Short mmCIF file of C-alpha atoms in Angstrom, two decimals:
data_model
loop_
_atom_site.label_atom_id
_atom_site.label_comp_id
_atom_site.label_asym_id
_atom_site.label_seq_id
_atom_site.Cartn_x
_atom_site.Cartn_y
_atom_site.Cartn_z
CA MET A 19 -28.06 -86.03 156.72
CA ASN A 20 -30.08 -83.95 158.86
CA GLU A 21 -27.27 -83.48 161.47
CA ILE A 22 -24.83 -82.07 158.65
CA LEU A 23 -27.68 -79.67 157.24
CA SER A 24 -28.08 -78.51 160.73
CA LYS A 25 -24.58 -77.67 161.31
CA LEU A 26 -23.79 -76.19 157.99
CA TYR A 27 -27.20 -74.05 158.67
CA SER A 28 -25.57 -73.04 162.05
CA VAL A 29 -22.49 -71.98 160.40
CA ILE A 30 -24.44 -69.85 157.91
CA GLU A 31 -26.46 -68.51 160.57
CA ASP A 32 -23.26 -67.70 162.83
CA ARG A 33 -21.58 -65.88 159.99
CA LYS A 34 -24.83 -63.59 159.64
CA ASN A 35 -24.63 -62.74 163.08
CA ASN A 36 -20.77 -62.63 163.71
CA PRO A 37 -19.45 -61.42 160.32
CA ILE A 38 -15.64 -62.59 159.77
CA GLU A 39 -13.86 -60.70 157.15
CA GLY A 40 -13.20 -62.83 154.09
CA SER A 41 -16.07 -65.22 154.67
CA TYR A 42 -17.81 -66.20 151.36
CA THR A 43 -20.92 -66.58 153.40
CA ASN A 44 -20.67 -62.84 154.34
CA TYR A 45 -20.06 -61.64 151.12
CA LEU A 46 -23.29 -63.34 150.07
CA PHE A 47 -25.19 -61.68 153.10
CA ASP A 48 -23.51 -58.25 152.36
CA LYS A 49 -24.24 -58.31 148.70
CA GLY A 50 -28.07 -59.37 149.21
CA ILE A 51 -30.88 -61.21 147.84
CA ASP A 52 -29.98 -60.54 144.31
CA LYS A 53 -26.42 -62.22 144.48
CA ILE A 54 -27.82 -65.05 146.70
CA LEU A 55 -30.49 -65.72 144.12
CA LYS A 56 -28.19 -65.38 141.35
CA LYS A 57 -25.85 -68.07 142.93
CA VAL A 58 -28.71 -70.37 143.41
CA GLY A 59 -29.69 -70.10 139.96
CA GLU A 60 -26.07 -70.66 138.55
CA GLU A 61 -25.56 -73.62 140.88
CA THR A 62 -29.04 -75.09 139.65
CA ALA A 63 -27.96 -74.88 135.94
CA GLU A 64 -24.60 -76.47 136.97
CA VAL A 65 -26.54 -79.46 138.46
CA ILE A 66 -28.45 -79.86 135.26
CA ILE A 67 -25.20 -79.79 133.09
CA ALA A 68 -23.65 -82.41 135.39
CA SER A 69 -26.57 -84.39 135.19
CA LYS A 70 -26.58 -84.42 131.32
CA ASP A 71 -22.97 -85.08 131.24
CA ASP A 72 -23.37 -88.14 133.52
CA ASN A 73 -20.44 -87.27 135.76
CA LYS A 74 -21.31 -88.48 139.45
CA GLU A 75 -18.43 -86.54 141.03
CA ASP A 76 -19.40 -83.15 139.35
CA LEU A 77 -23.14 -83.83 140.23
CA ILE A 78 -22.32 -84.44 143.75
CA ASN A 79 -20.01 -81.29 143.91
CA GLU A 80 -22.78 -79.06 142.11
CA MET A 81 -25.43 -80.58 144.37
CA CYS A 82 -23.51 -79.52 147.52
CA ASP A 83 -23.14 -76.14 145.86
CA VAL A 84 -27.02 -75.89 145.30
CA ILE A 85 -27.68 -77.02 149.07
CA TYR A 86 -25.30 -74.40 150.69
CA HIS A 87 -26.54 -71.84 148.58
CA THR A 88 -30.07 -72.68 149.16
CA LEU A 89 -29.26 -72.81 153.09
CA VAL A 90 -28.04 -69.29 152.58
CA LEU A 91 -30.98 -68.16 151.05
CA LEU A 92 -33.28 -69.75 153.59
CA ASN A 93 -31.24 -68.24 156.43
CA TYR A 94 -31.61 -64.81 154.55
CA LYS A 95 -35.20 -65.14 154.55
CA ASN A 96 -35.29 -66.21 158.24
CA ILE A 97 -36.63 -69.74 157.24
CA LYS A 98 -35.57 -72.36 159.78
CA LEU A 99 -34.45 -76.00 158.64
CA GLU A 100 -37.64 -76.89 161.12
CA ASP A 101 -40.09 -75.14 158.81
CA ILE A 102 -38.75 -77.00 155.80
CA GLU A 103 -38.96 -80.39 157.92
CA LYS A 104 -42.44 -79.67 158.89
CA GLU A 105 -43.41 -79.22 155.44
CA LEU A 106 -41.59 -82.08 153.82
CA GLU A 107 -43.42 -84.24 156.72
CA LYS A 108 -46.66 -83.06 155.48
CA ARG A 109 -46.14 -83.75 151.95
CA ASN A 110 -44.94 -87.17 152.81
CA GLU A 111 -48.29 -87.86 154.26
CA LYS A 112 -50.07 -87.27 151.00
CA ILE A 113 -50.82 -90.07 148.32
CA CYS A 114 -51.76 -89.23 144.80
CA ASN A 115 -50.34 -85.68 145.25
CA LYS A 116 -50.66 -84.49 141.52
CA LYS A 117 -49.21 -81.00 141.10
CA GLN A 118 -51.93 -78.05 141.37
CA GLU A 119 -51.65 -75.26 138.81
CA ARG A 120 -48.77 -72.69 139.65
CA ARG A 121 -49.88 -69.35 140.83
CA PRO A 122 -48.80 -66.38 138.88
CA ILE A 123 -45.26 -65.03 139.56
CA GLU A 124 -45.51 -61.65 141.19
CA ASN A 125 -42.97 -58.89 142.06
CA ILE A 126 -40.38 -59.46 139.95
#
């Protein structure tokens, strides 16, 4: 799984650095953060719907869309997959990790 995510992230990064006309990834980068966030939100909602409909094939397809758009967001924000991996490794070491209170949302 890590290999395919790395390959996809590399393609996204390449599109960002070497735009190709007609590329959907370039379209997202050109439109900017608002469009990328809109797509992450839309695809996440579609994951919820596919889960409620109990349709495995739709859920897999929508999860792939969420992963792709999330990777675009990470790349847009200059966050590497290694940064995510490190954080997941830290979290994996925790036991009895009850969620803390969420901090207030700022800059909306």
